[in-house]
CSV table of C-alpha atoms in Angstrom, one decimal:
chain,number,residue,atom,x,y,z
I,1,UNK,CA,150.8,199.7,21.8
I,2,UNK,CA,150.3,196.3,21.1
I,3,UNK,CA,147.5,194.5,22.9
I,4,UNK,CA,147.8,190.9,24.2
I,5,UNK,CA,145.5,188.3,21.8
I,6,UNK,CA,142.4,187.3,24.1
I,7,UNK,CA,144.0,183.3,24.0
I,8,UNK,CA,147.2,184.5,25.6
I,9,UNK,CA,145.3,186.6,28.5
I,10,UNK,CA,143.0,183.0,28.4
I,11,UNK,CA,145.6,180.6,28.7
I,12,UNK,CA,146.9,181.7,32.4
I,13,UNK,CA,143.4,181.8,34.1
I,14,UNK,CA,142.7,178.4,32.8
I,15,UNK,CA,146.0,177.6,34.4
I,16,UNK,CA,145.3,179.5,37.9
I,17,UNK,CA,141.9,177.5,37.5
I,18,UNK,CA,143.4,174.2,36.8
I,19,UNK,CA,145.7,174.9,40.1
I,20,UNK,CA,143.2,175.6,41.7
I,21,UNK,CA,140.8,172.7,41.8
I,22,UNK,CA,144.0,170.5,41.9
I,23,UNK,CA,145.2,172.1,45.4
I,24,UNK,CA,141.2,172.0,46.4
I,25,UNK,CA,141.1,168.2,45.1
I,26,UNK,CA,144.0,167.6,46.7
I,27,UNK,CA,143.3,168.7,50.3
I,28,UNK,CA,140.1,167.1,50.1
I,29,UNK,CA,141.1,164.3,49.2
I,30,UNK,CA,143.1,164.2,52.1
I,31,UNK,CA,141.3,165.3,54.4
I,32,UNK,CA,138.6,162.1,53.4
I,33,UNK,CA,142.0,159.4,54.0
I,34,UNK,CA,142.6,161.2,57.5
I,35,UNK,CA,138.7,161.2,58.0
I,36,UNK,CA,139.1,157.1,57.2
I,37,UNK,CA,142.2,156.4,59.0
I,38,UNK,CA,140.3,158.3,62.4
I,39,UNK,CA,137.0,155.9,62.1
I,40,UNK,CA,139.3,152.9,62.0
I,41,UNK,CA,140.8,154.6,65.4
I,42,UNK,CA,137.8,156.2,67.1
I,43,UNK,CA,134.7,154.6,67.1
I,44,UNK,CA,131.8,153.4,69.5
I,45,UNK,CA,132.7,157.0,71.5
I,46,UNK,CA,136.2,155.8,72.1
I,47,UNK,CA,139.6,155.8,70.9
I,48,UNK,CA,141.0,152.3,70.2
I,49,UNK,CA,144.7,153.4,69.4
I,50,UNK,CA,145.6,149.7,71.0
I,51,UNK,CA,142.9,147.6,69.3
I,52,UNK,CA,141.5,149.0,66.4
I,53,UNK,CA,143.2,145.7,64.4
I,54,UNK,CA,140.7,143.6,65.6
I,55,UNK,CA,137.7,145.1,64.4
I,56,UNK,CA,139.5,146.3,60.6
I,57,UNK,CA,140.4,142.9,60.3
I,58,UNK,CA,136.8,142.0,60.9
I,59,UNK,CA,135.7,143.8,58.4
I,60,UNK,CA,138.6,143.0,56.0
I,61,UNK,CA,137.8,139.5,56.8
I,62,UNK,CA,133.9,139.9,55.4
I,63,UNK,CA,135.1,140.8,52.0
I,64,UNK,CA,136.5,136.7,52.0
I,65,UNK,CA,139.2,137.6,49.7
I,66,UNK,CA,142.8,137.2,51.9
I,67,UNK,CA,144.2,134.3,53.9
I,68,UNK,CA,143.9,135.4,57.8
I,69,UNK,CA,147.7,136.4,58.2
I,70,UNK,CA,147.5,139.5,54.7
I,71,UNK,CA,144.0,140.3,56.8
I,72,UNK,CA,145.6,140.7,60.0
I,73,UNK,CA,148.9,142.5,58.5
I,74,UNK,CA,146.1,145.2,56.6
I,75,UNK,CA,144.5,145.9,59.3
I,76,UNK,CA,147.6,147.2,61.4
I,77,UNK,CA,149.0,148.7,59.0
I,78,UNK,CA,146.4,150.3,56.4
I,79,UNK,CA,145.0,153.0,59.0
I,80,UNK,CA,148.3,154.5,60.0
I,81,UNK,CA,149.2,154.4,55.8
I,82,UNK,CA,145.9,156.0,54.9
I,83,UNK,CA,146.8,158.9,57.7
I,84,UNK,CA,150.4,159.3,56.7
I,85,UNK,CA,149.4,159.4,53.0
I,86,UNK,CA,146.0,161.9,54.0
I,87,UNK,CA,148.3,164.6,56.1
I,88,UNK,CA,151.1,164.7,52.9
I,89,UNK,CA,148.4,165.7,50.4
I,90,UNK,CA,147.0,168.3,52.9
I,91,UNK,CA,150.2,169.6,53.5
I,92,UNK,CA,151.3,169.2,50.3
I,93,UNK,CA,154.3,167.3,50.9
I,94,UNK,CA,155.6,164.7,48.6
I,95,UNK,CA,152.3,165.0,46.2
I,96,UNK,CA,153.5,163.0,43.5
I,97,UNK,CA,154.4,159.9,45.1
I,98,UNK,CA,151.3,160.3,48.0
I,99,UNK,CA,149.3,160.7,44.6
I,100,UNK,CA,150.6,158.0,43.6
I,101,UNK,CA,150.3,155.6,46.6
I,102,UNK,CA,146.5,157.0,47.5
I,103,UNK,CA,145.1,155.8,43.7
I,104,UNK,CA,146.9,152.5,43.4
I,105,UNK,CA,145.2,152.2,46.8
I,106,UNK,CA,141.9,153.1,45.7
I,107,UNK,CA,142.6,151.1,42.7
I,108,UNK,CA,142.8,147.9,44.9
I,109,UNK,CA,140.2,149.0,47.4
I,110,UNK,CA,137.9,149.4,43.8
I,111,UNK,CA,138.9,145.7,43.2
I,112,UNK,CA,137.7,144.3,46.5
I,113,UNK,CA,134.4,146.7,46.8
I,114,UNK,CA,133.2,145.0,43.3
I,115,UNK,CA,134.4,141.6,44.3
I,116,UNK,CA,131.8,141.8,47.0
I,117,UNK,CA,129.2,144.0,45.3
I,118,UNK,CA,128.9,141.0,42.4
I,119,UNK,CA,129.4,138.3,45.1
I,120,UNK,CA,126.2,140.1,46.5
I,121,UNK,CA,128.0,140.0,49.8
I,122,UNK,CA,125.7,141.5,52.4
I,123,UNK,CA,128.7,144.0,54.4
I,124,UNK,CA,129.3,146.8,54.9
I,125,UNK,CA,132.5,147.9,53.0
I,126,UNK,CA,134.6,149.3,56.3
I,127,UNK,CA,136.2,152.3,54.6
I,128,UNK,CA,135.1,154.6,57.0
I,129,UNK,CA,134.5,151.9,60.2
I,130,UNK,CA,131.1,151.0,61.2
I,131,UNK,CA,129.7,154.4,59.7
I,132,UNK,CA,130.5,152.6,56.0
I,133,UNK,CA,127.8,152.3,53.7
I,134,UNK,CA,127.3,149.5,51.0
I,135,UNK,CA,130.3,148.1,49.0
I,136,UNK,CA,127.7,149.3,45.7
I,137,UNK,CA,127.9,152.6,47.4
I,138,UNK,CA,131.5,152.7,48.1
I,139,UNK,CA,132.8,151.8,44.6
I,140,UNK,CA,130.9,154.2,43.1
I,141,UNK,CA,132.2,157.2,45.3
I,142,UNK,CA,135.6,155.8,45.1
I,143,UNK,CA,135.3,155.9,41.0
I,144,UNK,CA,134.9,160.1,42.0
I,145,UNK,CA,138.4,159.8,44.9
I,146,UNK,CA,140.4,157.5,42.0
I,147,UNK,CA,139.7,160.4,39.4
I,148,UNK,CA,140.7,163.2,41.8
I,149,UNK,CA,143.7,160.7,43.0
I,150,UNK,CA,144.9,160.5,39.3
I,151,UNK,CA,144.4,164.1,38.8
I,152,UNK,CA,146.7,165.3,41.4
I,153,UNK,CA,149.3,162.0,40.7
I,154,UNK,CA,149.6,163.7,37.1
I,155,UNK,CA,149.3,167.4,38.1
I,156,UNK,CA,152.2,166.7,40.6
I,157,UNK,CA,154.5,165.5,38.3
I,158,UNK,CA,153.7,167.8,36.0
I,159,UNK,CA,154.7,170.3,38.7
I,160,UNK,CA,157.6,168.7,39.6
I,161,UNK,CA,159.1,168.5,35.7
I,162,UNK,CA,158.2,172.3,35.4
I,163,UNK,CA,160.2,173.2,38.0
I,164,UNK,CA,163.2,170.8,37.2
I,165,UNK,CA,162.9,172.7,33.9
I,166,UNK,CA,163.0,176.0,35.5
I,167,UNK,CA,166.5,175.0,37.5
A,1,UNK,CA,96.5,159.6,118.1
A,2,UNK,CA,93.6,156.9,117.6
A,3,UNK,CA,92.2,158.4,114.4
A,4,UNK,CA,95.7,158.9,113.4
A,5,UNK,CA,96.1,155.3,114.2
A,6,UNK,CA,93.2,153.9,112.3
A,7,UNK,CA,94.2,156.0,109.4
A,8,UNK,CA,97.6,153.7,109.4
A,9,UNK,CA,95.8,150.7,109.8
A,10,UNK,CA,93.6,151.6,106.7
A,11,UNK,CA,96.0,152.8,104.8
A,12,UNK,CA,98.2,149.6,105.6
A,13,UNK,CA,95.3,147.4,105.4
A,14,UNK,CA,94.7,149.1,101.6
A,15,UNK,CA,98.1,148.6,100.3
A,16,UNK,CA,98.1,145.5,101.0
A,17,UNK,CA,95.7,144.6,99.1
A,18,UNK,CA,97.1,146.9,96.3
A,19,UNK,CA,100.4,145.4,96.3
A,20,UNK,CA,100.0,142.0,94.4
A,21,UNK,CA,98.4,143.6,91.8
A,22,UNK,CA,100.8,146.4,91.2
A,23,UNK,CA,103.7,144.4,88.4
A,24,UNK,CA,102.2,141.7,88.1
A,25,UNK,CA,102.7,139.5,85.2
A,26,UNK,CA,99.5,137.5,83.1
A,27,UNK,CA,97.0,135.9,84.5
A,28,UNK,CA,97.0,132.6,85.3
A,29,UNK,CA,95.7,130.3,82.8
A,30,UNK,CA,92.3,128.3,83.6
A,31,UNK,CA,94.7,124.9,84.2
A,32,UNK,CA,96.1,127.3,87.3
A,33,UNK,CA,99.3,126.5,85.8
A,34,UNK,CA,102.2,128.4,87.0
A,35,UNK,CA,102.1,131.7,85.5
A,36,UNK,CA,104.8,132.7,82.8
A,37,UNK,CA,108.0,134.2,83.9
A,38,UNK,CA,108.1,138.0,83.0
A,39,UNK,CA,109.2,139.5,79.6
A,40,UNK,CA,112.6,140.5,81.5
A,41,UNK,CA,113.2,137.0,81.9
A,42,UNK,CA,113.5,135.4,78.8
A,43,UNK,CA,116.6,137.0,78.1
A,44,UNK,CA,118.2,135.4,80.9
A,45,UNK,CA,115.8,132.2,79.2
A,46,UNK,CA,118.1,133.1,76.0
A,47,UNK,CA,121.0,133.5,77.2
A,48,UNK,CA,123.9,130.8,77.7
A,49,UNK,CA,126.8,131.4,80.5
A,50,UNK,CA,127.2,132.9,83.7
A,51,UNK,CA,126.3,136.4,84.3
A,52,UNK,CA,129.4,136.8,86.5
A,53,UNK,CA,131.4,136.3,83.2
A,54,UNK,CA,133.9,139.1,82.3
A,55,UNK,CA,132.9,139.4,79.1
A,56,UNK,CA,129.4,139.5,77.7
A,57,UNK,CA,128.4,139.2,74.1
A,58,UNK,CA,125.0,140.1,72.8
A,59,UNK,CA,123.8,139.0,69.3
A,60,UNK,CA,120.7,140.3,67.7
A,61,UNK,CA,120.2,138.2,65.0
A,62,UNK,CA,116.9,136.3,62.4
A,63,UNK,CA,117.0,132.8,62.4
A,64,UNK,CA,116.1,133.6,58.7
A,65,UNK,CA,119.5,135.7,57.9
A,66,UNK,CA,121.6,133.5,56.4
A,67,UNK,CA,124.7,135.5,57.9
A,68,UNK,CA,123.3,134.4,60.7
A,69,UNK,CA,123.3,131.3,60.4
A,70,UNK,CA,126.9,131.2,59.2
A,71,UNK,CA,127.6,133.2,62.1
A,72,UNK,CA,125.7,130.6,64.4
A,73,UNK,CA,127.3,127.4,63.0
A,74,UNK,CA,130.9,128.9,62.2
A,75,UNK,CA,131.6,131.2,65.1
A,76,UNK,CA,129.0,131.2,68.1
A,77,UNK,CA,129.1,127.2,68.6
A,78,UNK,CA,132.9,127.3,68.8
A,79,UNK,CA,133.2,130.3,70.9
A,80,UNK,CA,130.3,128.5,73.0
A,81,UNK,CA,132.3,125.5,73.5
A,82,UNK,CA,135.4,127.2,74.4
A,83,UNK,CA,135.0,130.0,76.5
A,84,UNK,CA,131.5,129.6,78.2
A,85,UNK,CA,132.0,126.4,80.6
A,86,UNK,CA,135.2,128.3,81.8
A,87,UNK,CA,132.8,131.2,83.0
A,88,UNK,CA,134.7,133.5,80.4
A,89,UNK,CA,131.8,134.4,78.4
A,90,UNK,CA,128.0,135.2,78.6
A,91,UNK,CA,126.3,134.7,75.5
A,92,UNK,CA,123.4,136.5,75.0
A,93,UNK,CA,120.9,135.7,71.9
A,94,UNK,CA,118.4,139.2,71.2
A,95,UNK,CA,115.7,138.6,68.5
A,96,UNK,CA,115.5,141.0,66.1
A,97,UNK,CA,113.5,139.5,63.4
A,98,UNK,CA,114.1,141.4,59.6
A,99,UNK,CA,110.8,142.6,57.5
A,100,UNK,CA,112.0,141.0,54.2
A,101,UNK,CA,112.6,137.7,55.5
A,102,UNK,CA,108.9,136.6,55.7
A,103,UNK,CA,108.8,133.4,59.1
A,104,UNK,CA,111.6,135.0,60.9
A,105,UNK,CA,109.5,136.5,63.1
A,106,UNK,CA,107.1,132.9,63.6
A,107,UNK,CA,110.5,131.4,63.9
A,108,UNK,CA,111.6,133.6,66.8
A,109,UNK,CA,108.0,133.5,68.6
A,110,UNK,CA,108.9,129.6,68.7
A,111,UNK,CA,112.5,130.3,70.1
A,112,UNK,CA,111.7,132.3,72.9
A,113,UNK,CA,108.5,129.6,73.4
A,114,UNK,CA,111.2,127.2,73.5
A,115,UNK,CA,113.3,129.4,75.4
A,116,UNK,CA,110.1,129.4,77.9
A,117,UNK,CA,110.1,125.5,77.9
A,118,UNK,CA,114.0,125.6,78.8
A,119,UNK,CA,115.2,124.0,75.4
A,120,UNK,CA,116.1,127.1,73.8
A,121,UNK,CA,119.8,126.0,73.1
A,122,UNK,CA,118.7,122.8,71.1
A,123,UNK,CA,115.8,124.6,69.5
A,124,UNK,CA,118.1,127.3,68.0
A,125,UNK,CA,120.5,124.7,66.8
A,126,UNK,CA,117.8,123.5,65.0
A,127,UNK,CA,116.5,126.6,63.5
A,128,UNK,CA,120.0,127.5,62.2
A,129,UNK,CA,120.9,124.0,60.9
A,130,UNK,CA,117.6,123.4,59.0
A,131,UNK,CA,117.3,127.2,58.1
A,132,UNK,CA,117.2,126.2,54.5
A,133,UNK,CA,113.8,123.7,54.8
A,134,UNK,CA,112.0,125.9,57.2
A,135,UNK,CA,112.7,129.2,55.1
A,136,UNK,CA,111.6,128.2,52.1
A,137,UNK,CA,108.3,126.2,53.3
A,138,UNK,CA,107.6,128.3,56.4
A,139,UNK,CA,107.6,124.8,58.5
A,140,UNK,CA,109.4,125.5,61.4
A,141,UNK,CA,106.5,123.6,63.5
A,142,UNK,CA,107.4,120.4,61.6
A,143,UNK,CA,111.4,121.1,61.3
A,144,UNK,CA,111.5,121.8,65.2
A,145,UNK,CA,109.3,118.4,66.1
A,146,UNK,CA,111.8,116.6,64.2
A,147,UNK,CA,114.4,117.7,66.4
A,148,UNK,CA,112.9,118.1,70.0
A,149,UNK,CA,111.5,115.1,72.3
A,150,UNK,CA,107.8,114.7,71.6
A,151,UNK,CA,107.6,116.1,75.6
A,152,UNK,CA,109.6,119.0,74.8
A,153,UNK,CA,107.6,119.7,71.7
A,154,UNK,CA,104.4,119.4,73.5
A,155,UNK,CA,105.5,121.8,76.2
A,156,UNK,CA,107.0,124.3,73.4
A,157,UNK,CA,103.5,123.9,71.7
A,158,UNK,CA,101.4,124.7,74.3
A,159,UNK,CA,103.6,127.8,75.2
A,160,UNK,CA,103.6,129.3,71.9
A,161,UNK,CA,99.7,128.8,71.9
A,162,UNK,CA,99.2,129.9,75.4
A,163,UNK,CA,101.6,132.5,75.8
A,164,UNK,CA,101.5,135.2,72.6
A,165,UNK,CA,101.6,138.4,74.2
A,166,UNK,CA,104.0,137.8,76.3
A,167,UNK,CA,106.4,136.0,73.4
A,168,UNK,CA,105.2,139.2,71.5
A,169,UNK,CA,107.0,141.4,74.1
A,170,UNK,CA,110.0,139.8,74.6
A,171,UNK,CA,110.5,140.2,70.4
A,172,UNK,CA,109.5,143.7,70.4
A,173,UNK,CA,111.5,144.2,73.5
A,174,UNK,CA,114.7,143.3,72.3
A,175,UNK,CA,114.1,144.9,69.0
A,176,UNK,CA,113.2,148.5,70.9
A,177,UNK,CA,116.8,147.9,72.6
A,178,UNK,CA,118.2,146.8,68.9
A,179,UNK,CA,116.7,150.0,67.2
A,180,UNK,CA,117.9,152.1,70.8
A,181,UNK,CA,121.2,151.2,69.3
A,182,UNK,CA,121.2,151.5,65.5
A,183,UNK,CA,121.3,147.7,64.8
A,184,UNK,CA,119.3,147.4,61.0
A,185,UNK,CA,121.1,144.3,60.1
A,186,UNK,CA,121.5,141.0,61.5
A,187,UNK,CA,123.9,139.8,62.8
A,188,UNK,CA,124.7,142.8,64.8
A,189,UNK,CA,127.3,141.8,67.5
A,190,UNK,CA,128.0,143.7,70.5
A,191,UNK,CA,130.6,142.8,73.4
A,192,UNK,CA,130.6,144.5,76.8
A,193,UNK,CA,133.8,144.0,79.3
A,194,UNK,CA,134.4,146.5,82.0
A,195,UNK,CA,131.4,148.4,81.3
A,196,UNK,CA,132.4,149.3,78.2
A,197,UNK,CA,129.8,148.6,75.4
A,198,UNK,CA,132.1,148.2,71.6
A,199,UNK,CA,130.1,146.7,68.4
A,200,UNK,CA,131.4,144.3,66.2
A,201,UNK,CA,131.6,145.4,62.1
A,202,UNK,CA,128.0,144.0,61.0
A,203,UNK,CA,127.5,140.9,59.2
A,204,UNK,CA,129.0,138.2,61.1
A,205,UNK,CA,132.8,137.3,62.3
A,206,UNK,CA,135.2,134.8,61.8
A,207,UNK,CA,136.0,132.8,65.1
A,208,UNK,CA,139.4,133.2,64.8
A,209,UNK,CA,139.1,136.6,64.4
A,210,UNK,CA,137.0,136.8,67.5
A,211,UNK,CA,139.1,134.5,69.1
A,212,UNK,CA,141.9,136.5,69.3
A,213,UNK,CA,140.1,139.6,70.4
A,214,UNK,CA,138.2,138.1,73.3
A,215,UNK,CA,141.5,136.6,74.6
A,216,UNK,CA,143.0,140.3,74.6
A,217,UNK,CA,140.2,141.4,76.5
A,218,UNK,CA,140.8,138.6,79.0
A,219,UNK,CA,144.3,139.6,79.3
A,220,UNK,CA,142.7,142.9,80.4
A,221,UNK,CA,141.4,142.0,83.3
């Protein structure tokens, strides 16, 4: 009887492990957008569903980056995006393209947490609301989310090829 | 009934006597000048508006912070001018003077002195504006008498040298109530309409920004 060669028995668990910390890097990565997108909502012991704008835009505004009207625009619209894009990765719906979406967002986020980490801008970064730490802080950690991001970008198209392949 | 009686009278007699003393504020000085208002009152000293207004916002802020300042100068004068003399807005200035920056707190002992003389509004202007002499050299003495009447300064003089403790309080005061509520930066704005208490994200706000928001809260009402 032929045994199996130690590689070949090898080669699936490293598989089942790389799935695994993809599907676990993947959910928590989500659950950290949804986590953002509900501080931008509720803070201050209340919901703000109808003016949460206001204050994101505040803090959007401190980074001195945008004209007033792409501030204003961002701060309607990026806490709803970063709750959309959070529930499809825990779900695990469209992976790829929330993937996708989540680092290029972290990629710009990156971009305006070192523009006011070298501009020694004294704020506080608003990724989370008022419970944000320093923009120093924040890229650093978000160097940790892009990698993860990435990871599970490229581990779901990989998926997706494998089963196109598979019919 | 007439022991009982006397017993009243005593004890009425007693607290009557007891009463003056009980809350009251420093002694009189030996010119028998009036005495100073209590440390609740200087907020109302440092404060600009009506009370009535529907919308209050408190600033803690160091006259040192330069955020402040650019806070002070960009946003606070314009929204001063615009929605205060319409009874919209109650300003509120707390002191809440930072560790690293080294005559903030000497700077806000001769606000709320000011505030005591009633020119608080010109004296902060001042502090603000010529931030940049004063924090370097630690001359806010000389950068304030260059703004205020030599009256005004004389009063604001003999305050800040008369009065200590009691300018002491009011600074620890407001930054117990700062501290209450997690401010460690300055400027740390809160606004307060319909009993509703919702900060600002720290560091300072654009006016049009703040504009905007304050004019939604007016719809509110």
């Amino acid at each position: 009887m032929s045994q199996a060669s130690p590689i070949a028995i090898e080669r699936p668990r490293a598989k089942s492990k790389a799935r695994f910390f993809l599907l676990a890097g993947r959910i928590v990565l989500g659950l950290i957008f949804v986590y953002a997108a509900y501080t931008k909502l509720h803070f201050a012991g209340a919901w703000h569903v109808r003016d949460y704008y206001f204050f994101f835009a505040m803090g959007i505004d401190s980074y001195k980056m945008l004209p007033l009207t792409i501030v204003q625009w961002m701060a309607k619209v990026l806490p709803w995006l970063e709750l959309a894009l959070g529930a499809m990765l825990v779900i695990g719906a469209g992976v790829r393209w929330a993937g996708l979406v989540v680092s290029a967002l972290l990629v710009v986020f990156m971009i305006a947490l070192a523009h006011a980490a070298l501009g020694g801008l004294e704020i506080n970064c608003g990724c989370f609301g008022n419970n944000s730490v320093k923009p120093s802080t924040e890229l650093v950690r978000d160097v940790g989310l892009l990698a993860v991001a990435l990871a599970v970008t490229v581990g779901g198209f990989l998926s997706h090829r494998a089963a196109k392949l598979r019919g | 009934m007439k022991r009982f009686c006397v017993r009243v009278l005593l004890s009425v007699a007693f607290g009557s006597l007891l009463l003056p003393t009980l809350g009251a504020g420093p002694r009189q000085n030996s010119s028998g000048s009036k005495p100073a208002a209590p440390a609740q009152d200087l907020t109302t000293l440092k404060s600009v508006g009506s009370r009535e207004a529907p919308i209050t916002i408190e600033v803690f802020s160091d006259y040192q912070c330069p955020q402040c300042r650019v806070f002070f100068l960009d946003t606070a004068r314009q929204l001063m001018q615009a929605y205060i003399p319409a009874g919209k807005v109650y300003y509120v200035h707390r002191d809440f003077p930072l560790s690293m920056h080294s005559h903030s707190r000497e700077a806000a002992r001769w606000a709320t002195a000011a505030a005591i003389a009633g020119v608080f509004q010109s004296t902060e202007e001042t502090l603000y504006s010529k931030q940049d002499q004063w924090g370097s050299t630690g001359k806010i003495e000389d950068a304030l008498a260059g703004a205020l009447s030599p009256t005004d300064m004389k009063k604001v003089r003999t305050i800040e040298a008369t009065q200590g403790p009691q300018i002491d309080a009011a600074i620890a005061k407001d930054m117990a109530l700062g501290e209450s509520r997690g401010v460690n930066g300055t400027p740390s704005i809160y606004v307060f309409h319909k009993g509703q208490m919702t900060p600002l994200p720290p560091g300072g706000v654009n006016y049009s920004l703040l504009k905007q928001y304050i004019d939604y809260l007016l719809q509110q009402r």
